[in-house]
Short mmCIF file of C-alpha atoms and ligand atoms in Angstrom, two decimals:
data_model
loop_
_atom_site.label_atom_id
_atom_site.label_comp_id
_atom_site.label_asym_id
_atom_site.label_seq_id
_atom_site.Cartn_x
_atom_site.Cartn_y
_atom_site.Cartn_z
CA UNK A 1 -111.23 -220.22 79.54
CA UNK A 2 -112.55 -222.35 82.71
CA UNK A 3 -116.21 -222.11 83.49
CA UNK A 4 -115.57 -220.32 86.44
CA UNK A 5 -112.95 -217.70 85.00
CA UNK A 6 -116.21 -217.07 82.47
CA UNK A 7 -119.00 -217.24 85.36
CA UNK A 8 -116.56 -214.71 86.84
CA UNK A 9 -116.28 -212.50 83.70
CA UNK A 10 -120.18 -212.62 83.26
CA UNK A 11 -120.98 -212.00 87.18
CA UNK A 12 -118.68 -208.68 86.85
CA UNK A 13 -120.96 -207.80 83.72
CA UNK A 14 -123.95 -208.30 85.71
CA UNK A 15 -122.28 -206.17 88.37
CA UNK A 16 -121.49 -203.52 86.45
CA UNK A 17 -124.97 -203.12 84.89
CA UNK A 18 -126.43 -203.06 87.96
CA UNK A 19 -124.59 -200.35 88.96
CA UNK A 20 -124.74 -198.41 85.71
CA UNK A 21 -129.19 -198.94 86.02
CA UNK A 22 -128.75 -197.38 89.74
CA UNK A 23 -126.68 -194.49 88.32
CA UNK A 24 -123.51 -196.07 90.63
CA UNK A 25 -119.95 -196.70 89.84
CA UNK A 26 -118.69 -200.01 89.44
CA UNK A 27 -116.40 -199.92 91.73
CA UNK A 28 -118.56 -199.05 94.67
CA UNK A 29 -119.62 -202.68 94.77
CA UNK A 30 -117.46 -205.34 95.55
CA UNK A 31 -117.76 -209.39 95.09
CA UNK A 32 -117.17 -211.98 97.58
CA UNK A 33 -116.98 -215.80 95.78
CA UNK A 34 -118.63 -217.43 98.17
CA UNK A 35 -116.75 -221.31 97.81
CA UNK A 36 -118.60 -223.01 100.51
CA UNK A 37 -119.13 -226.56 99.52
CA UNK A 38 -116.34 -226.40 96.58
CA UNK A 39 -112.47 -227.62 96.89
CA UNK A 40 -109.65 -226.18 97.08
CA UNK A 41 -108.98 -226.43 93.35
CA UNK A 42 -112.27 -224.23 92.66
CA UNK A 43 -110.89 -221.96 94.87
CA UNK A 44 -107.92 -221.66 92.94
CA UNK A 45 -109.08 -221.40 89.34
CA UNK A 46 -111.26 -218.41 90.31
CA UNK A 47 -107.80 -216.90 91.82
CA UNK A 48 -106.26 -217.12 89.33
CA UNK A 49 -109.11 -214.89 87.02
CA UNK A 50 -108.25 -212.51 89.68
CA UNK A 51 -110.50 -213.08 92.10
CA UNK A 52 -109.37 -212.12 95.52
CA UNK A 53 -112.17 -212.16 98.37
CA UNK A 54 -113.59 -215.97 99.27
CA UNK A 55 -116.67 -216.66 101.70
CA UNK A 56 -117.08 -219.53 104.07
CA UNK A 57 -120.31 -221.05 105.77
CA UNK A 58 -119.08 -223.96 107.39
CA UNK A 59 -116.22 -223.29 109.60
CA UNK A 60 -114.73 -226.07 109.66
CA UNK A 61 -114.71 -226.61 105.75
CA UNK A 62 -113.60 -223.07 105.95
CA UNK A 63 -110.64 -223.50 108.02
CA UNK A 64 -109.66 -226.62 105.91
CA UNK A 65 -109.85 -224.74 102.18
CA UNK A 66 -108.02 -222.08 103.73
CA UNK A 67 -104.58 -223.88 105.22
CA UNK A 68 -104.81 -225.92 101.79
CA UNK A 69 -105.00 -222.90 99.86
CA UNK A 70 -101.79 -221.47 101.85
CA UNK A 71 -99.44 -224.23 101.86
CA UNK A 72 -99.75 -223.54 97.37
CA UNK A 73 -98.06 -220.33 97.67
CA UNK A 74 -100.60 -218.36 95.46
CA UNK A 75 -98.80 -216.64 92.47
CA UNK A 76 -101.60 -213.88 92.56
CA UNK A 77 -101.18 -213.11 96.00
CA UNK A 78 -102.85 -213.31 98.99
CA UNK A 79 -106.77 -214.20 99.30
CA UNK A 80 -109.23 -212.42 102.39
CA UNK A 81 -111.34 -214.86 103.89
CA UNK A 82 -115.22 -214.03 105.08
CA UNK A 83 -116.79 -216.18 107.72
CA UNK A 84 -120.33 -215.59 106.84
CA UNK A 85 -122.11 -218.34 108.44
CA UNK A 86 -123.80 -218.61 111.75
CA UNK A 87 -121.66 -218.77 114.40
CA UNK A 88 -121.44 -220.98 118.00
CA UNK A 89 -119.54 -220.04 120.58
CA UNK A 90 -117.09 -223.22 120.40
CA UNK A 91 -115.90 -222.17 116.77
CA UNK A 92 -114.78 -218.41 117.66
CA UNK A 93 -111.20 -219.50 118.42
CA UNK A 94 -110.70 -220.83 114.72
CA UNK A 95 -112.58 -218.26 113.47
CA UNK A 96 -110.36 -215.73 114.80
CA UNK A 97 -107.35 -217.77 114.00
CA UNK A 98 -107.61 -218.52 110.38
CA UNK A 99 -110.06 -215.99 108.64
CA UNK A 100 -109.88 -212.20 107.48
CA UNK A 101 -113.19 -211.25 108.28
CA UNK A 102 -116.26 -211.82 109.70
CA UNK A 103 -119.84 -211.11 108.71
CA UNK A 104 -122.14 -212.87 110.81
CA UNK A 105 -121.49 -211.68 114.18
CA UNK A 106 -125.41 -210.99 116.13
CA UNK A 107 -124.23 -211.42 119.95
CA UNK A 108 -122.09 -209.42 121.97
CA UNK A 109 -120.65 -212.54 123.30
CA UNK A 110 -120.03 -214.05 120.33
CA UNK A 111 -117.42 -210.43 119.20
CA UNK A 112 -116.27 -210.51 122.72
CA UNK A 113 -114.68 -214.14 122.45
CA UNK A 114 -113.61 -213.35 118.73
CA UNK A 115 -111.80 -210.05 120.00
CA UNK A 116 -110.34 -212.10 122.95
CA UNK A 117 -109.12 -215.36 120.70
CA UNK A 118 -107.80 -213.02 117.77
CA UNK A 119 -103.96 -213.84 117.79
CA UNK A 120 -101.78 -211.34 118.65
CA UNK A 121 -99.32 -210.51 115.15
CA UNK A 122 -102.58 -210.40 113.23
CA UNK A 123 -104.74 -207.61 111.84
CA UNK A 124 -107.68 -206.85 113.87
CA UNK A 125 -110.48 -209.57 112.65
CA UNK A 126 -113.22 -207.08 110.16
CA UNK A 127 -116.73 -207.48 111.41
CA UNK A 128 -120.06 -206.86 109.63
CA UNK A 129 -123.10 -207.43 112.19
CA UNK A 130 -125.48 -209.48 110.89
CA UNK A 131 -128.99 -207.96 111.05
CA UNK A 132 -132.55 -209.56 111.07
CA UNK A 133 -134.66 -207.09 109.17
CA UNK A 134 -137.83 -209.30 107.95
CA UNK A 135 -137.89 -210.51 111.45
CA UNK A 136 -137.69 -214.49 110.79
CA UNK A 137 -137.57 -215.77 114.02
CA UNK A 138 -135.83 -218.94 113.35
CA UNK A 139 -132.91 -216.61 111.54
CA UNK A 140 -129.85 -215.46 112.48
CA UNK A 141 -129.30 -211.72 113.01
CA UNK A 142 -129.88 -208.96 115.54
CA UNK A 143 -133.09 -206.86 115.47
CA UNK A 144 -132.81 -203.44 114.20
CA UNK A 145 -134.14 -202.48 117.65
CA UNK A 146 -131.24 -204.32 119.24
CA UNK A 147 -128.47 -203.09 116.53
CA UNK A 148 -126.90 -199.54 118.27
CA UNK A 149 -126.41 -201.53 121.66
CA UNK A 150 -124.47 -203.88 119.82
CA UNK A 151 -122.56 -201.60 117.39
CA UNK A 152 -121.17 -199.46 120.30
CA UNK A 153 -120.15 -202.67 122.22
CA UNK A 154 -118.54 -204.22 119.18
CA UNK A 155 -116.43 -200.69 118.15
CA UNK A 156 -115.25 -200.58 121.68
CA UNK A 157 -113.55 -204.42 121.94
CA UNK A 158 -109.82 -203.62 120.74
CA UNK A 159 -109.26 -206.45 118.34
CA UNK A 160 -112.11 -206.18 116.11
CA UNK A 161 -112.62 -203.39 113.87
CA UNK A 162 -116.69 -202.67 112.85
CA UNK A 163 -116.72 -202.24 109.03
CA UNK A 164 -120.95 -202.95 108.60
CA UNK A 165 -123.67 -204.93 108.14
CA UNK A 166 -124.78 -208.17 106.51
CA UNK A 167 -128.00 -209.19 105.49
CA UNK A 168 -129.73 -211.87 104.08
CA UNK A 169 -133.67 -211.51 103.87
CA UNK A 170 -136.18 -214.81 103.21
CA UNK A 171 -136.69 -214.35 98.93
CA UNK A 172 -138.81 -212.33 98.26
CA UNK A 173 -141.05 -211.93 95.38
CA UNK A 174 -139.80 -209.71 92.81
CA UNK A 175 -137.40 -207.08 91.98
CA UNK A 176 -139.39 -204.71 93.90
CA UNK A 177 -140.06 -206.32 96.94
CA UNK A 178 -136.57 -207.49 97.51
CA UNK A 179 -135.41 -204.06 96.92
CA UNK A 180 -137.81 -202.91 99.80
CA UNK A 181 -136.11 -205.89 102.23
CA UNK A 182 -132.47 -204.38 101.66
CA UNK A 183 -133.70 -200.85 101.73
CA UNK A 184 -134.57 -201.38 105.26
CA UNK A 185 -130.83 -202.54 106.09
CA UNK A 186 -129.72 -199.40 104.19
CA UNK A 187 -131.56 -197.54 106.34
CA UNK A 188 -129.94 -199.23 109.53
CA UNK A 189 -126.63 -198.44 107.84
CA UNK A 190 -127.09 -194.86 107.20
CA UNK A 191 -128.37 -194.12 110.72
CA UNK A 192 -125.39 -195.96 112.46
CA UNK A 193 -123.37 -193.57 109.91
CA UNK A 194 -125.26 -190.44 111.31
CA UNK A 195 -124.87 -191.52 115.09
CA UNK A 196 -121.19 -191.38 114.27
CA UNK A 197 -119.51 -194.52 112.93
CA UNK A 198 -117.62 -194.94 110.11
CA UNK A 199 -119.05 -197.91 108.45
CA UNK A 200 -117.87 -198.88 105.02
CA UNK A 201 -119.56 -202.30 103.90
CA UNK A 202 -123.33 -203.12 103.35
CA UNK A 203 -122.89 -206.40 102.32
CA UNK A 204 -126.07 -207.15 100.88
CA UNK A 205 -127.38 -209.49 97.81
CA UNK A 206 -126.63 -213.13 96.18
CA UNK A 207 -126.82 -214.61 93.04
CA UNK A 208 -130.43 -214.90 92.42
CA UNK A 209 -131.17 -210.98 94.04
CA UNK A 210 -128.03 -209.17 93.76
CA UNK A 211 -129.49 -206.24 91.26
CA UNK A 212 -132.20 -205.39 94.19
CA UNK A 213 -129.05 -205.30 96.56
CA UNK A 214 -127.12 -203.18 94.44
CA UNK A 215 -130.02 -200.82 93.29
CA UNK A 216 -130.55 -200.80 97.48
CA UNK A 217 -127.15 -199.40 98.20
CA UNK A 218 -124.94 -202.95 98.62
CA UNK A 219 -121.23 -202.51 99.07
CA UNK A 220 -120.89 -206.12 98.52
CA UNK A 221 -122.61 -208.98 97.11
CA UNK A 222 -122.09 -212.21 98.23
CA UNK A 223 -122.30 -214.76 94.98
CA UNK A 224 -121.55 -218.51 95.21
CA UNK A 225 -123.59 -220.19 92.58
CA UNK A 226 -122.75 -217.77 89.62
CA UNK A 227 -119.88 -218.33 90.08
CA UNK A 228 -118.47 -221.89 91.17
CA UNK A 229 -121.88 -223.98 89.76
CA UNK A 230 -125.17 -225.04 91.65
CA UNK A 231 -124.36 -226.54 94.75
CA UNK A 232 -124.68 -229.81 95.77
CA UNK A 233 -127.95 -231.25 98.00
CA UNK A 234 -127.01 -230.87 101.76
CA UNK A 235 -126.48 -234.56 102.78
CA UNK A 236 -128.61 -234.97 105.69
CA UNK A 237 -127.39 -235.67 109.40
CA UNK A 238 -129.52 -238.67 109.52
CA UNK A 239 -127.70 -240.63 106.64
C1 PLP B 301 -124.60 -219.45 100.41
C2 PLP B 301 -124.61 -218.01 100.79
C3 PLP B 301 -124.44 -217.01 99.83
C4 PLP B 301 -124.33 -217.30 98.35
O1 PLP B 301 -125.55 -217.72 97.86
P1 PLP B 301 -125.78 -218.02 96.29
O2 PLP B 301 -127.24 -218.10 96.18
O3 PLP B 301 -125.06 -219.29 96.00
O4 PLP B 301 -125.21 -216.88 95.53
C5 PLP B 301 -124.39 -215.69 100.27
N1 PLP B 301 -124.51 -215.38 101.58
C6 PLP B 301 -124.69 -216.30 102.53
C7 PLP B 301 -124.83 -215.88 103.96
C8 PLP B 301 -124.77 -217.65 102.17
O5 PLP B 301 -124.98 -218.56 103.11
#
């Protein structure tokens, strides 16, 4: 067995207590690899434990693992790419090009150039909107104030469909107090829900909170480092 295939096998343990403590099925809660930083070859040994769903920071990395990861025909069929890092305005065209999903859309403009650039053949692109819910003003994400506006304008651009929301808090201390933090984007979930949409996916936790997340409500954790290893140090722009 390769570490990851048993990282994997663990991680879907972990999972599934979770789940079982928060009196939820299993299979309410799905897991997204996330492979930034790791090659191809990572990508493809936690494929082949039957791992389907991969995440992506970096676009251009993204973009990279994914046509490498096509050209090897993959014997356990096609992978779903998330884009769940911030996004500029002059990366929406690949975005919309190459991945499945995206889960870090917080602008208007940002959905309006990925439904525009979405080439025609393909799927509509799946969109969480990333929300801001502890308020960090350096972070990414829309405030909760903000969020309806941009949920009806994102349902109404034709190639993008709205499945949810993403959210990643600052760490918080404790089980308790991380819980609170997602319970908050819950919340925002459940009243889009009741103002009428049909939102499927509250992608909420990691690998060092994901029991909070799921105890919270999460749809879908997002785990890189159980998974694939500890990542590592991000080289600095200045070297
Ligand atoms: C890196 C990253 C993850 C995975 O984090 P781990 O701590 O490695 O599990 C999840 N979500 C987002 C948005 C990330 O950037």
């Amino acid at each position: 067995m390769t570490t990851i295939e048993g990282n994997l096998q663990g991680l879907r343990e972990r999972i599934a207590r979770a789940c079982a403590q928060a009196g939820r099925d299993a299979s309410e809660v799905s897991l997204l690899a996330v492979s930034k930083t790791f090659g191809p070859d990572a990508v493809r040994q936690a494929q082949a434990a039957g791992q389907r769903a991969f995440g992506e920071n970096y676009v251009q990395e993204g973009v990279e693992k994914i046509l490498a990861l096509r050209e090897s025909s993959p014997p356990s069929g096609p992978i779903e790419w998330h884009c769940i890092g911030p996004l500029q305005s002059n990366k929406t065209r690949l975005v919309a090009a190459h991945f499945d999903w995206v889960q870090s859309v917080d602008r208007l403009k940002i959905a309006e150039r990925l439904s525009e650039q979405r080439p025609e053949g393909l799927p509509p692109l799946q969109v969480c909107l990333q929300v801001n819910v502890d308020g960090g003003l350096t972070k990414s994400g829309v405030a909760p104030g903000a969020l309806p506006a941009l949920a009806m304008a994102v349902s109404r651009l034709p190639n993008l469909r709205l499945r949810g929301l993403m959210c990643v808090p600052e760490p918080a201390d404790g089980f308790e107090a991380q819980r609170a933090l997602f319970l908050q984007a819950r919340a925002l979930f459940n009243q889009l829900n009741d103002a009428g949409f049909a939102l499927d996916t509250l992608s909420l936790g990691m690998s060092d909170d994901l029991e909070a997340a799921v105890a919270a409500g999460s749809t879908m954790v997002r785990v890189g480092r159980a998974v694939f290893g500890s990542r590592p140090a991000k080289v600095t722009s200045a070297a």
